PDB file of C-alpha atoms in Angstrom:
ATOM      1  CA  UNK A1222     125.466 120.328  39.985  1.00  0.00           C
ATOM      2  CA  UNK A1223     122.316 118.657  41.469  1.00  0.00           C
ATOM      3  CA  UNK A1224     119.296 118.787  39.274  1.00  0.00           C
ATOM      4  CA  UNK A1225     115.857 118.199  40.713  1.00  0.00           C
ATOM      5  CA  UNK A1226     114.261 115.176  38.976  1.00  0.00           C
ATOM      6  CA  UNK A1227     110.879 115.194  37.523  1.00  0.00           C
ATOM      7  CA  UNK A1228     108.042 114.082  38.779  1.00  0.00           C
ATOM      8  CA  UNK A1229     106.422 111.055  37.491  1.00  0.00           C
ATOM      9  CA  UNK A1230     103.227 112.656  37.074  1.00  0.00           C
ATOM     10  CA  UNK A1231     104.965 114.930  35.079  1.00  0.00           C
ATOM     11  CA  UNK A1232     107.391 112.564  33.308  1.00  0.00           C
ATOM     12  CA  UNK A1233     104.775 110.454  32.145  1.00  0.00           C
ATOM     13  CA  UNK A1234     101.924 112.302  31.317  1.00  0.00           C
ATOM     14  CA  UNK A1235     100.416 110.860  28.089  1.00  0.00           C
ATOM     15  CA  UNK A1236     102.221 112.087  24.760  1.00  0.00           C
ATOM     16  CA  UNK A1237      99.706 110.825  22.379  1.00  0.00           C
ATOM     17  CA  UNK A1238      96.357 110.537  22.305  1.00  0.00           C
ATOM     18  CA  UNK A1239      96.634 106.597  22.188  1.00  0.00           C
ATOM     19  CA  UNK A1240      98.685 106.810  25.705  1.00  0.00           C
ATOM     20  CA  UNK A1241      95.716 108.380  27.527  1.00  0.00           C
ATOM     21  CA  UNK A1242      94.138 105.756  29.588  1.00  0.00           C
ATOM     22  CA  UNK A1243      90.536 105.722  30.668  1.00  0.00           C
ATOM     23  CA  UNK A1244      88.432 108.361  28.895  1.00  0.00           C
ATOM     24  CA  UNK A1245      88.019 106.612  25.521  1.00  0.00           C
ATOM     25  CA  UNK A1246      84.713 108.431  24.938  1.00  0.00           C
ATOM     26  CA  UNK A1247      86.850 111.617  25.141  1.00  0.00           C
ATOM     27  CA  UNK A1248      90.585 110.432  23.062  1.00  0.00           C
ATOM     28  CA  UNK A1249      87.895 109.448  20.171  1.00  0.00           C
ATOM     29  CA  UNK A1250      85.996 112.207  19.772  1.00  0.00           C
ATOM     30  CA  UNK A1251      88.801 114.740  19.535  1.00  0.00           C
ATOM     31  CA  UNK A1252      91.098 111.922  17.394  1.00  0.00           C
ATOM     32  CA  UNK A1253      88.011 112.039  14.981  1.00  0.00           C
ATOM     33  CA  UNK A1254      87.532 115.955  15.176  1.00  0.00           C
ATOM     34  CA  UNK A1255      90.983 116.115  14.419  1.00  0.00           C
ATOM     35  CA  UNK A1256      91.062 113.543  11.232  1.00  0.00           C
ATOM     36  CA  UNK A1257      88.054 115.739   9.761  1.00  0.00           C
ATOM     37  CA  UNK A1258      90.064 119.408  10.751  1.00  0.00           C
ATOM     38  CA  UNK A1259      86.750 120.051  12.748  1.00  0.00           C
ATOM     39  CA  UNK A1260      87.621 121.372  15.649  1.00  0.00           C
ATOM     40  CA  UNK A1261      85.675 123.671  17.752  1.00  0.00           C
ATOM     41  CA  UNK A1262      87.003 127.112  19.266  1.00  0.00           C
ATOM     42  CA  UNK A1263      85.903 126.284  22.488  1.00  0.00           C
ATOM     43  CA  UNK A1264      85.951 123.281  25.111  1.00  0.00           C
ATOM     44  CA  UNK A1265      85.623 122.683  28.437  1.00  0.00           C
ATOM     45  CA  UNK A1266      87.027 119.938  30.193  1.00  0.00           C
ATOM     46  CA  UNK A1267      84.882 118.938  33.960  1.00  0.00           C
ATOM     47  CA  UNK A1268      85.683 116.227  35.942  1.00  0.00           C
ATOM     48  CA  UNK A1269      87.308 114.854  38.850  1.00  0.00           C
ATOM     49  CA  UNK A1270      91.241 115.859  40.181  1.00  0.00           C
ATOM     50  CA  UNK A1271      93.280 113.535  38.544  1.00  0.00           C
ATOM     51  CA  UNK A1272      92.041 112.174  35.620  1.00  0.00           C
ATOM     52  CA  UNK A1273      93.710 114.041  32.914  1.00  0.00           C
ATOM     53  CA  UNK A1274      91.853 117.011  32.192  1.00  0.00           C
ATOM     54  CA  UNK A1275      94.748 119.139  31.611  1.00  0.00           C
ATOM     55  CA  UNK A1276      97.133 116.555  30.112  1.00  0.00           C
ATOM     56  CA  UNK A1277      94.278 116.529  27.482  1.00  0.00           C
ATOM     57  CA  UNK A1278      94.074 119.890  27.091  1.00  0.00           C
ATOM     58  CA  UNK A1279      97.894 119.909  26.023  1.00  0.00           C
ATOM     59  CA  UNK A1280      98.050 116.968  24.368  1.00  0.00           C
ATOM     60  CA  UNK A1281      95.009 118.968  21.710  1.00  0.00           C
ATOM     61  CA  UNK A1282      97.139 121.714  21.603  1.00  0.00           C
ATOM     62  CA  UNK A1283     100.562 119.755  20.327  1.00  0.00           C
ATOM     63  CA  UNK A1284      98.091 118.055  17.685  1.00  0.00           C
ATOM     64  CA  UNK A1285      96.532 121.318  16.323  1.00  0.00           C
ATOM     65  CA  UNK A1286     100.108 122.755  16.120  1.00  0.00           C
ATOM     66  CA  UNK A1287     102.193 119.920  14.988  1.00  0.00           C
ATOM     67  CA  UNK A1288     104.164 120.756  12.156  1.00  0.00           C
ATOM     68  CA  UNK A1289     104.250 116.899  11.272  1.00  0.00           C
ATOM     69  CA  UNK A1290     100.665 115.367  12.015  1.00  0.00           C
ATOM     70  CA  UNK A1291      99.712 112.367  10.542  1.00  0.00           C
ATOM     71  CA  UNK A1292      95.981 111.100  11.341  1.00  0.00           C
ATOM     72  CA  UNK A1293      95.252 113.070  14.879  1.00  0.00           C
ATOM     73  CA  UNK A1294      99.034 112.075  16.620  1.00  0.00           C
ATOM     74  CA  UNK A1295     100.414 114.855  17.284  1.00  0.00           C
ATOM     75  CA  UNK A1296     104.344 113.563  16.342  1.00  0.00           C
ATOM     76  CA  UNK A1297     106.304 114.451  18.906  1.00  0.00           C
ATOM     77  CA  UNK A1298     109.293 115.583  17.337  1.00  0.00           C
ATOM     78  CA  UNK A1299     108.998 118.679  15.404  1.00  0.00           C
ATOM     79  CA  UNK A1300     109.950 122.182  17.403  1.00  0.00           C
ATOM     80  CA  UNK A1301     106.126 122.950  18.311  1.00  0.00           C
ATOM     81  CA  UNK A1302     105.738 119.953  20.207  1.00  0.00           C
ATOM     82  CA  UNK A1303     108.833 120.190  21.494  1.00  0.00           C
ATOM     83  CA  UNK A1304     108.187 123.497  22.583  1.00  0.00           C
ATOM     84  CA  UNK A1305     104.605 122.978  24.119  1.00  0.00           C
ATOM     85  CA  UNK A1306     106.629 119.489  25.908  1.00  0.00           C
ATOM     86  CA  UNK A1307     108.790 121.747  27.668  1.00  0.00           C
ATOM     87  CA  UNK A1308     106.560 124.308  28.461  1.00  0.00           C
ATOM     88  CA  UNK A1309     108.230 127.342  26.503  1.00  0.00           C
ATOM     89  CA  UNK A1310     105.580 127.352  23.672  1.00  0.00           C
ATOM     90  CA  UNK A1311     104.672 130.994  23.384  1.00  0.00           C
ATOM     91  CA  UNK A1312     101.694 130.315  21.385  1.00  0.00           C
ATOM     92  CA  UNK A1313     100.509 128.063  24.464  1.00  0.00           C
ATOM     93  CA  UNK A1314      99.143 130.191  27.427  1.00  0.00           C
ATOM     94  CA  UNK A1315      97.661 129.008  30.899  1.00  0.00           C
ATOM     95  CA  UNK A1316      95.796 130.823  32.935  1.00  0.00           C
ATOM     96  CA  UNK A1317      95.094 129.142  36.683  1.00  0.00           C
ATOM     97  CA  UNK A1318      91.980 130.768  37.608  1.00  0.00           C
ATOM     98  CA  UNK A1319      92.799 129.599  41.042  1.00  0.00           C
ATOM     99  CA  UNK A1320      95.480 131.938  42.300  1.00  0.00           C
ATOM    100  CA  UNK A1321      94.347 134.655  40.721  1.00  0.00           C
ATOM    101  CA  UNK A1322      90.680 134.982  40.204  1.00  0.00           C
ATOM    102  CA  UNK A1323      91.375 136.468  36.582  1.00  0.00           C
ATOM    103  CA  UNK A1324      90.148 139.931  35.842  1.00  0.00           C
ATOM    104  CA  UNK A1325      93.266 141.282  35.079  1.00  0.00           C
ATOM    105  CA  UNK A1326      94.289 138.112  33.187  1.00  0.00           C
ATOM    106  CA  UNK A1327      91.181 138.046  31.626  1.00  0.00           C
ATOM    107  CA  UNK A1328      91.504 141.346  30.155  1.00  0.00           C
ATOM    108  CA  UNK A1329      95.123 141.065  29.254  1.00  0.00           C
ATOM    109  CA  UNK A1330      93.610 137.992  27.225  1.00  0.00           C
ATOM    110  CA  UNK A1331      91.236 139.869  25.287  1.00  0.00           C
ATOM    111  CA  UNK A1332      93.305 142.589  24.555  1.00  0.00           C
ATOM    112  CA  UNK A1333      95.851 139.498  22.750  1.00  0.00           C
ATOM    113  CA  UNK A1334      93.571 137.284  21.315  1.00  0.00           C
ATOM    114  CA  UNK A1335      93.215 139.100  18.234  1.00  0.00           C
ATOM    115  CA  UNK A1336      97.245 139.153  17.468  1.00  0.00           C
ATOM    116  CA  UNK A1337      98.893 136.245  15.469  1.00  0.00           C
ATOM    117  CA  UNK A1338      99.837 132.895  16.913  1.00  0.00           C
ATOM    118  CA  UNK A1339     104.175 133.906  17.076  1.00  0.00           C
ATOM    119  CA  UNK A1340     104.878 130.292  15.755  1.00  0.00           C
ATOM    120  CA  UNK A1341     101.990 127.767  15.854  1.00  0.00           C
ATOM    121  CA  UNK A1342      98.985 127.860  13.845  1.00  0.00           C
ATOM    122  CA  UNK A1343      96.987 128.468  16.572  1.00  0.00           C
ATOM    123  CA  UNK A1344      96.764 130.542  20.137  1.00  0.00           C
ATOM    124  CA  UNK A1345      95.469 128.099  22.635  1.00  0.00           C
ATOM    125  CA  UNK A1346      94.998 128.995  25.723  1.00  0.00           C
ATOM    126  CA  UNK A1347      94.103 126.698  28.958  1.00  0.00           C
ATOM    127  CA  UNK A1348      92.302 128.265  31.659  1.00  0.00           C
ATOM    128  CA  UNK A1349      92.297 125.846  34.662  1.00  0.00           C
ATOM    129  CA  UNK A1350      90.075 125.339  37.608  1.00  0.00           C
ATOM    130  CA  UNK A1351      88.150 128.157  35.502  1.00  0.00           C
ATOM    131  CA  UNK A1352      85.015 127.978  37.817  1.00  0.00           C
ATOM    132  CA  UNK A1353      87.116 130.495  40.243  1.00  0.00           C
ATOM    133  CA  UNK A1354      86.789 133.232  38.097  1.00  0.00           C
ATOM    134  CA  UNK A1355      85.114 135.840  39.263  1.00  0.00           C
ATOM    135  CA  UNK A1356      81.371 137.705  37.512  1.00  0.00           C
ATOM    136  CA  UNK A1357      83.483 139.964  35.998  1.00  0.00           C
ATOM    137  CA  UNK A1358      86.430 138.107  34.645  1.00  0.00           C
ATOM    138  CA  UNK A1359      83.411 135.620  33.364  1.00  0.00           C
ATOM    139  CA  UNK A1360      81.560 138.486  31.630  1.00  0.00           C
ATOM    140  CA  UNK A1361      85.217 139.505  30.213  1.00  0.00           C
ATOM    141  CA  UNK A1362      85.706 136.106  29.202  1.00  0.00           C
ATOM    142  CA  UNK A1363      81.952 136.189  27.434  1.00  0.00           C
ATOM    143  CA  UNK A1364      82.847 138.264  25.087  1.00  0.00           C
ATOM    144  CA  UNK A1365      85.777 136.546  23.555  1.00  0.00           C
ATOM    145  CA  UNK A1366      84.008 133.072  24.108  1.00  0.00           C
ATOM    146  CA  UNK A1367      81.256 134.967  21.345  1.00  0.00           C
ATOM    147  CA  UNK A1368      83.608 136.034  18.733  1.00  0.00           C
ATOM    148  CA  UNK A1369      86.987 134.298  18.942  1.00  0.00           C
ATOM    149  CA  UNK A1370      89.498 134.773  16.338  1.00  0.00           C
ATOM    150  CA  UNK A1371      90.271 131.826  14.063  1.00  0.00           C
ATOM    151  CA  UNK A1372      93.607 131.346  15.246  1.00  0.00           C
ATOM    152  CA  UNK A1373      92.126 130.912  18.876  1.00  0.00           C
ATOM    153  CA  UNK A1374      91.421 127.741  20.668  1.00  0.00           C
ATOM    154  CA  UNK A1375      89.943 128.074  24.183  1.00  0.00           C
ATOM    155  CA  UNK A1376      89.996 124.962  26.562  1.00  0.00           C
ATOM    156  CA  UNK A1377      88.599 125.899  30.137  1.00  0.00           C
ATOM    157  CA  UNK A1378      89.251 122.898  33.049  1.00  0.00           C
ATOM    158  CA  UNK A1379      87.030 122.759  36.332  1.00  0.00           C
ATOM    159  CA  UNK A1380      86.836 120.114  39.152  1.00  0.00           C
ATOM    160  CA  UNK A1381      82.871 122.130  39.133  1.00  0.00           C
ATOM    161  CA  UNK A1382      80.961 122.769  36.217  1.00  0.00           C
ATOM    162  CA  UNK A1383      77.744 123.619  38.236  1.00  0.00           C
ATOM    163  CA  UNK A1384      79.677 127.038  38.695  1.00  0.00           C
ATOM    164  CA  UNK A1385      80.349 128.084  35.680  1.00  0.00           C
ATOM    165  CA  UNK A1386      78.063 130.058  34.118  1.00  0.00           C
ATOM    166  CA  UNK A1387      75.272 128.792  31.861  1.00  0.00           C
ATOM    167  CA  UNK A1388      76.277 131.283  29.037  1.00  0.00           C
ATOM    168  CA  UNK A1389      79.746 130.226  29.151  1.00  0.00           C
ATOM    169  CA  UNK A1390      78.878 126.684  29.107  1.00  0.00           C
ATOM    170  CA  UNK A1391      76.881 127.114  25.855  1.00  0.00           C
ATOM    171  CA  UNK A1392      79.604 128.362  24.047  1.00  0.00           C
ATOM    172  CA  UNK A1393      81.851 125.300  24.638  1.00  0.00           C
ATOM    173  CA  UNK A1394      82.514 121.705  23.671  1.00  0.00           C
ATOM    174  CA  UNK A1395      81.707 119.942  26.729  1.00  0.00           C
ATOM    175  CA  UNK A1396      84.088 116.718  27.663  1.00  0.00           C
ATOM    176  CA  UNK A1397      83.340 114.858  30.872  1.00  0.00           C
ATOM    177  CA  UNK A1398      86.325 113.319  32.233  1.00  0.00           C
ATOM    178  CA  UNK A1399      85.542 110.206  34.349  1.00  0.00           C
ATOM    179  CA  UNK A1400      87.364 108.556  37.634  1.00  0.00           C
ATOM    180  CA  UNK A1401      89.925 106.360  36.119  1.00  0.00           C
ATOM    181  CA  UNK A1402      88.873 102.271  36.835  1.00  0.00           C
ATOM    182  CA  UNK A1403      91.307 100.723  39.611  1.00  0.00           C
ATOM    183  CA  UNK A1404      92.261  98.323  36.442  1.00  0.00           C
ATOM    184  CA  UNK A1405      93.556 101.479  34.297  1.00  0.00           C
ATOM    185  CA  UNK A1406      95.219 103.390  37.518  1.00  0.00           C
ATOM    186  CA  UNK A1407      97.217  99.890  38.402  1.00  0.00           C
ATOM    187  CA  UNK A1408      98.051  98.967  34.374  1.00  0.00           C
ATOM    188  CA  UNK A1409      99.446 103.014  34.265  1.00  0.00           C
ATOM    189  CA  UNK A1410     101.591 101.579  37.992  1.00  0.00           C
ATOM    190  CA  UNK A1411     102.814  98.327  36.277  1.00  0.00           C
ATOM    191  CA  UNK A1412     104.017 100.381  33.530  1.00  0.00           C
ATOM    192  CA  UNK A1413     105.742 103.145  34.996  1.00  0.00           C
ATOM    193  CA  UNK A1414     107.807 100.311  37.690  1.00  0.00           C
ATOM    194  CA  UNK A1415     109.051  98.849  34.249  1.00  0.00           C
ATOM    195  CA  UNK A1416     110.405 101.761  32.920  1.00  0.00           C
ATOM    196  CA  UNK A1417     111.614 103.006  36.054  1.00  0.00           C
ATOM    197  CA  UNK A1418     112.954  99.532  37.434  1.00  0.00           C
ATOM    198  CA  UNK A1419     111.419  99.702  40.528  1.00  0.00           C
ATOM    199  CA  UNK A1420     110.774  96.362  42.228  1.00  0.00           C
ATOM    200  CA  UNK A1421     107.080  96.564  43.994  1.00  0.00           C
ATOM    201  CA  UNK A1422     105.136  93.850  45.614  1.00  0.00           C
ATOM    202  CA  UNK A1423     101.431  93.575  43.619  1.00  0.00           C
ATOM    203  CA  UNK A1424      99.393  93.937  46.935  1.00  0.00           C
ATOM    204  CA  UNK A1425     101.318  97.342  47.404  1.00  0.00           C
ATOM    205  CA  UNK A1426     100.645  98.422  43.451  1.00  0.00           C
ATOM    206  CA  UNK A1427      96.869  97.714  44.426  1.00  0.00           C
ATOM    207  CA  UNK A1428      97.052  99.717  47.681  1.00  0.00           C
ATOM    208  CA  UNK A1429      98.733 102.623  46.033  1.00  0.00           C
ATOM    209  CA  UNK A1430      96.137 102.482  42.897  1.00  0.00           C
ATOM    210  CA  UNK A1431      93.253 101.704  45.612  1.00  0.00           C
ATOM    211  CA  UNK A1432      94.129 104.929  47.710  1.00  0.00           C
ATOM    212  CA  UNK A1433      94.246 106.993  44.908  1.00  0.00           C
ATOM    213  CA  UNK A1434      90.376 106.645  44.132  1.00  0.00           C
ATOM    214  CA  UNK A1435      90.946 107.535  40.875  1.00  0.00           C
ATOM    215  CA  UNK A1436      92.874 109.791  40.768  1.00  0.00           C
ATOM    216  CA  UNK A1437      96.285 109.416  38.258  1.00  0.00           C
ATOM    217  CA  UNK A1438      97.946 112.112  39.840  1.00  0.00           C
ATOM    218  CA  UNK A1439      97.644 110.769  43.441  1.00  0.00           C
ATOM    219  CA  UNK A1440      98.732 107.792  42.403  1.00  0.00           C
ATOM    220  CA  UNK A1441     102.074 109.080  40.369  1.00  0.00           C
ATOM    221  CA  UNK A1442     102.755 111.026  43.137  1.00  0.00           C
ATOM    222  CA  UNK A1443     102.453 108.206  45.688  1.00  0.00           C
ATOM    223  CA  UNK A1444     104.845 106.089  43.939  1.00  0.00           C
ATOM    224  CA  UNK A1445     107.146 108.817  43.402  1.00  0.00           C
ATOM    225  CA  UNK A1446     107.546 109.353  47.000  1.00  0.00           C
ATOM    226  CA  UNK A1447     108.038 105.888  47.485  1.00  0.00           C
ATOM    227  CA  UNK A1448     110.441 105.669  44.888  1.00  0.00           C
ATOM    228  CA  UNK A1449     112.586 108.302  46.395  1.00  0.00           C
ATOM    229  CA  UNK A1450     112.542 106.444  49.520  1.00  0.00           C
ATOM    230  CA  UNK A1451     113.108 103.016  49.429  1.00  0.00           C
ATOM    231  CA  UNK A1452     116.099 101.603  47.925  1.00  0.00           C
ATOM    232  CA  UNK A1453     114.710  97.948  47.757  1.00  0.00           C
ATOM    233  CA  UNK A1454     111.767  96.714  47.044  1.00  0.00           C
ATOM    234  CA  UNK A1455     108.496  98.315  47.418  1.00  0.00           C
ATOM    235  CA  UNK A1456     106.245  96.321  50.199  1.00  0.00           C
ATOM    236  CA  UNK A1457     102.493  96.340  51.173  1.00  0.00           C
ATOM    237  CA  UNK A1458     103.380  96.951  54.923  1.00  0.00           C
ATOM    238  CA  UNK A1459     106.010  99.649  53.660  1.00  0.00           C
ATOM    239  CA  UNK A1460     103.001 101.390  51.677  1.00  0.00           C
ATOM    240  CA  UNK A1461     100.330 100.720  54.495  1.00  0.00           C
ATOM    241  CA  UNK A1462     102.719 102.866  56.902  1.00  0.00           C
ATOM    242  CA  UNK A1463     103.161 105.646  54.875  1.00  0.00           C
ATOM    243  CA  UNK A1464      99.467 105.951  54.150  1.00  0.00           C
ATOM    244  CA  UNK A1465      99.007 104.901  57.643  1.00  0.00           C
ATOM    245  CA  UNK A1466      96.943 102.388  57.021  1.00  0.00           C
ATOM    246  CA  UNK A1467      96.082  99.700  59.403  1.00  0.00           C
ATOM    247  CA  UNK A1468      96.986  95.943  58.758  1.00  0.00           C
ATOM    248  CA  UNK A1469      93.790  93.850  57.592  1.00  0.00           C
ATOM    249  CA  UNK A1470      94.104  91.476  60.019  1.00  0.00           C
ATOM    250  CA  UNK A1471      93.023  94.484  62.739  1.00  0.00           C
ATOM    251  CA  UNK A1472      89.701  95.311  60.446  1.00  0.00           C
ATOM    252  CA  UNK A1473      89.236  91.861  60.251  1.00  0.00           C
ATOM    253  CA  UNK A1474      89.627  91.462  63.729  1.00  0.00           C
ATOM    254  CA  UNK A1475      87.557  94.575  64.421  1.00  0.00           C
ATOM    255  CA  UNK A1476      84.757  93.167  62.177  1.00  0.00           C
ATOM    256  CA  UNK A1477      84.743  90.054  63.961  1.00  0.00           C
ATOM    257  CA  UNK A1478      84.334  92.037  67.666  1.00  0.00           C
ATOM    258  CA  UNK A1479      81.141  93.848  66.086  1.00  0.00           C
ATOM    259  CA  UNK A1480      79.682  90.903  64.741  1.00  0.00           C
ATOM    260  CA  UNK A1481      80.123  89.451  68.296  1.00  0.00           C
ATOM    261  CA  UNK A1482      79.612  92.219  70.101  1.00  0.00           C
ATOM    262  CA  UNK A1483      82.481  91.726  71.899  1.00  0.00           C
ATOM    263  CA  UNK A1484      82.592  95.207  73.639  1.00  0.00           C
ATOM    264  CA  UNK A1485      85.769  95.006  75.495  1.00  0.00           C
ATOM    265  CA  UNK A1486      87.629  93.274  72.559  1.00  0.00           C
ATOM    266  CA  UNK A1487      86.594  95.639  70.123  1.00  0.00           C
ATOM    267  CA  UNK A1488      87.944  98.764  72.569  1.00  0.00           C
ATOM    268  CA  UNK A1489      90.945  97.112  73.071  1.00  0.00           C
ATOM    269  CA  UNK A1490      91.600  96.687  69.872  1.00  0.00           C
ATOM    270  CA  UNK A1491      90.787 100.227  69.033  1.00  0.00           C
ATOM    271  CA  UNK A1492      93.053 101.485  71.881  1.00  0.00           C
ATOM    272  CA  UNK A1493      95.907  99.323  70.345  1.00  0.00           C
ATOM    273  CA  UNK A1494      95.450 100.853  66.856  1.00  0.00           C
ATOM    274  CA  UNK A1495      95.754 104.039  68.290  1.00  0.00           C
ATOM    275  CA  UNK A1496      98.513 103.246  70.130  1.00  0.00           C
ATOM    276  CA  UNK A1497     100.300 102.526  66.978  1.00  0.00           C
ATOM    277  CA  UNK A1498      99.904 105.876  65.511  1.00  0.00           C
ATOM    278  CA  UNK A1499      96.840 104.953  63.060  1.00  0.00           C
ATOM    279  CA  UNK A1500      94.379 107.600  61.585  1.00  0.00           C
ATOM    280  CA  UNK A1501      91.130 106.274  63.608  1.00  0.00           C
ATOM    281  CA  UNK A1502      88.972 107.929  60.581  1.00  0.00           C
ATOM    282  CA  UNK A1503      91.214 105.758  58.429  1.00  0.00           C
ATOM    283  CA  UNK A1504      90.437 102.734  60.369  1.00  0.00           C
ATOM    284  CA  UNK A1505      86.500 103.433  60.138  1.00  0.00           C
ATOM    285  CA  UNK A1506      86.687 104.255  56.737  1.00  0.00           C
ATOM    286  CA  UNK A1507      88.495 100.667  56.110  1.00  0.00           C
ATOM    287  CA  UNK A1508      85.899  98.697  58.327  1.00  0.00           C
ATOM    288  CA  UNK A1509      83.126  99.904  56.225  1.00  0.00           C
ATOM    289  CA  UNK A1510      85.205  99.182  53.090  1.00  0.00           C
ATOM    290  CA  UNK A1511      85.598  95.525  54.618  1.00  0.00           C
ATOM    291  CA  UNK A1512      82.115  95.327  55.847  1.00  0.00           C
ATOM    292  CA  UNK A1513      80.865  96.301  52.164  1.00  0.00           C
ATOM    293  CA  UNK A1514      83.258  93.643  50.710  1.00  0.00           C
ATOM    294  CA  UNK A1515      81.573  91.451  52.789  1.00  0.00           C
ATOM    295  CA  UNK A1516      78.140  92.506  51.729  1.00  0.00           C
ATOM    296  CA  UNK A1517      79.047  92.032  47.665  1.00  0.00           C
ATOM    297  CA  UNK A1518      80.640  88.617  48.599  1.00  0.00           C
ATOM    298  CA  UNK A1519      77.121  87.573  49.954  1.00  0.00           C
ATOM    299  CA  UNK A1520      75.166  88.835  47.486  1.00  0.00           C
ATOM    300  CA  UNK A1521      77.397  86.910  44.973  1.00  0.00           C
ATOM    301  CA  UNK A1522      79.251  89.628  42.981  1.00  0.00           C
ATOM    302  CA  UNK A1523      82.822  89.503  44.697  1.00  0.00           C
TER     303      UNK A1523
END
């Protein structure tokens, strides 16, 4: 029978709080919350697509429910985390505020909060891209936010926190989650191509991490669609196609027109890119990229 294969995004989300690259200011603050059993009732997670909000947000849930915790790790191996890993933890409920805008949700929420985890020690729910919700399904939400049970552990997600409601904000722990550093984003790359034994040139690695703009879950998914498509190795020009990306020896060429002000080389070089089947907007956004490489080489900081 065939079996769809996971994604790498989802295969290799982090599993520990030690995996989770990038937001340090984040992994120690709940790693030391957990250590001292303080932890609050209610977070909420802002920041950029991509950058492990929600893996987070799981991650806290396995270590509040891990049957077998030692320090803040959650372990990995007893039936809770097992259960929240596979996604059939009933004591783990998400809400995605996106599709559904929540009132009915919302309601159905605070009408279960009050009832016993089944099988964890805790109910923790994840409300994601929570800044959808709408007044009333915020007002709904209010009131639980006020007076949660114990057993209860809220962690609301948004790409926009200026949305969310002030009163809602106050009652949370607030964690902002950072665009991962093209260092982290290729290290994560280099990583998963070990595991996975896929052969990929550096420059493409770069490219891939590079067109991601921080973004872990563009990235994952990039190389998983590459993965799936080439049999041998991975290649720069192979990468630059599928993003459709022009060569750098047309920007360069196109930087060297400008500076001349070569108007007739500079069109036909323009016409020839399109010709080719490049994203002109892609091609101006990489001239400026070049042009403000050029820049920090002249001021000294390459």
């Amino acid at each position: 029978d065939f079996m769809p294969s996971q994604s790498f995004y989802r295969k290799w989300r982090s599993r520990t709080f030690s995996e989770l690259i990038g937001q340090d200011h984040i992994t120690e603050t709940l790693t030391n919350a957990l250590r001292a059993g303080r932890i609050s009732h209610a977070y909420l997670f802002c920041g950029p697509r991509g950058t492990g909000k929600t893996s987070t947000a799981r991650l806290l849930a396995k270590a509040v429910n891990c049957q077998d915790r030692q320090g803040a790790e959650p372990c990995n191996h007893c039936e809770m985390c097992l259960a929240i890993q596979d996604g059939r933890a009933m004591d783990l409920i998400e809400i995605d505020a996106a599709s559904n805008r929540g009132i009915d949700e919302i309601r159905e929420l605070r009408d279960k909060v009050g009832f016993a985890p089944s099988q964890g020690k805790y109910k923790f729910y994840i409300l994601d891209e929570v800044h959808m919700l709408t007044t009333e399904a915020f007002n709904a939400l209010l009131k639980t936010l006020e007076e949660p049970p114990d057993h209860a552990i809220f962690v609301l997600v948004t790409t926009e926190s200026h949305k969310i409601p002030a009163t809602i904000i106050s009652r949370c722990q607030r964690f902002d989650f950072r665009r991962v550093a093209l260092r982290d984003l290729v290290s994560k790359l280099e990583r998963i191509c070990r595991e996975e034994a896929l052969e990929i040139e550096p420059a493409a690695l770069e490219l891939i991490a590079r067109s991601a703009t921080g973004s872990f879950r563009d990235a994952e998914s990039l190389l998983d669609q590459l993965a799936a498509y080439m049999n041998e190795r991975i290649t720069l020009d192979y990468v630059q196609k599928l993003l459709g990306l022009i060569p750098s020896e047309s920007v360069g060429r196109a930087v060297e027109a400008l500076v001349r002000m070569d108007l007739s080389a500079g069109l036909a070089l323009i016409n020839q890119v399109a010709d080719e089947g490049a994203d002109l907007r892609q091609f101006n956004r990489e001239i400026v990229a070049y042009l403000h490489g050029m820049l920090l080489i002249k001021a000294g900081n390459p």
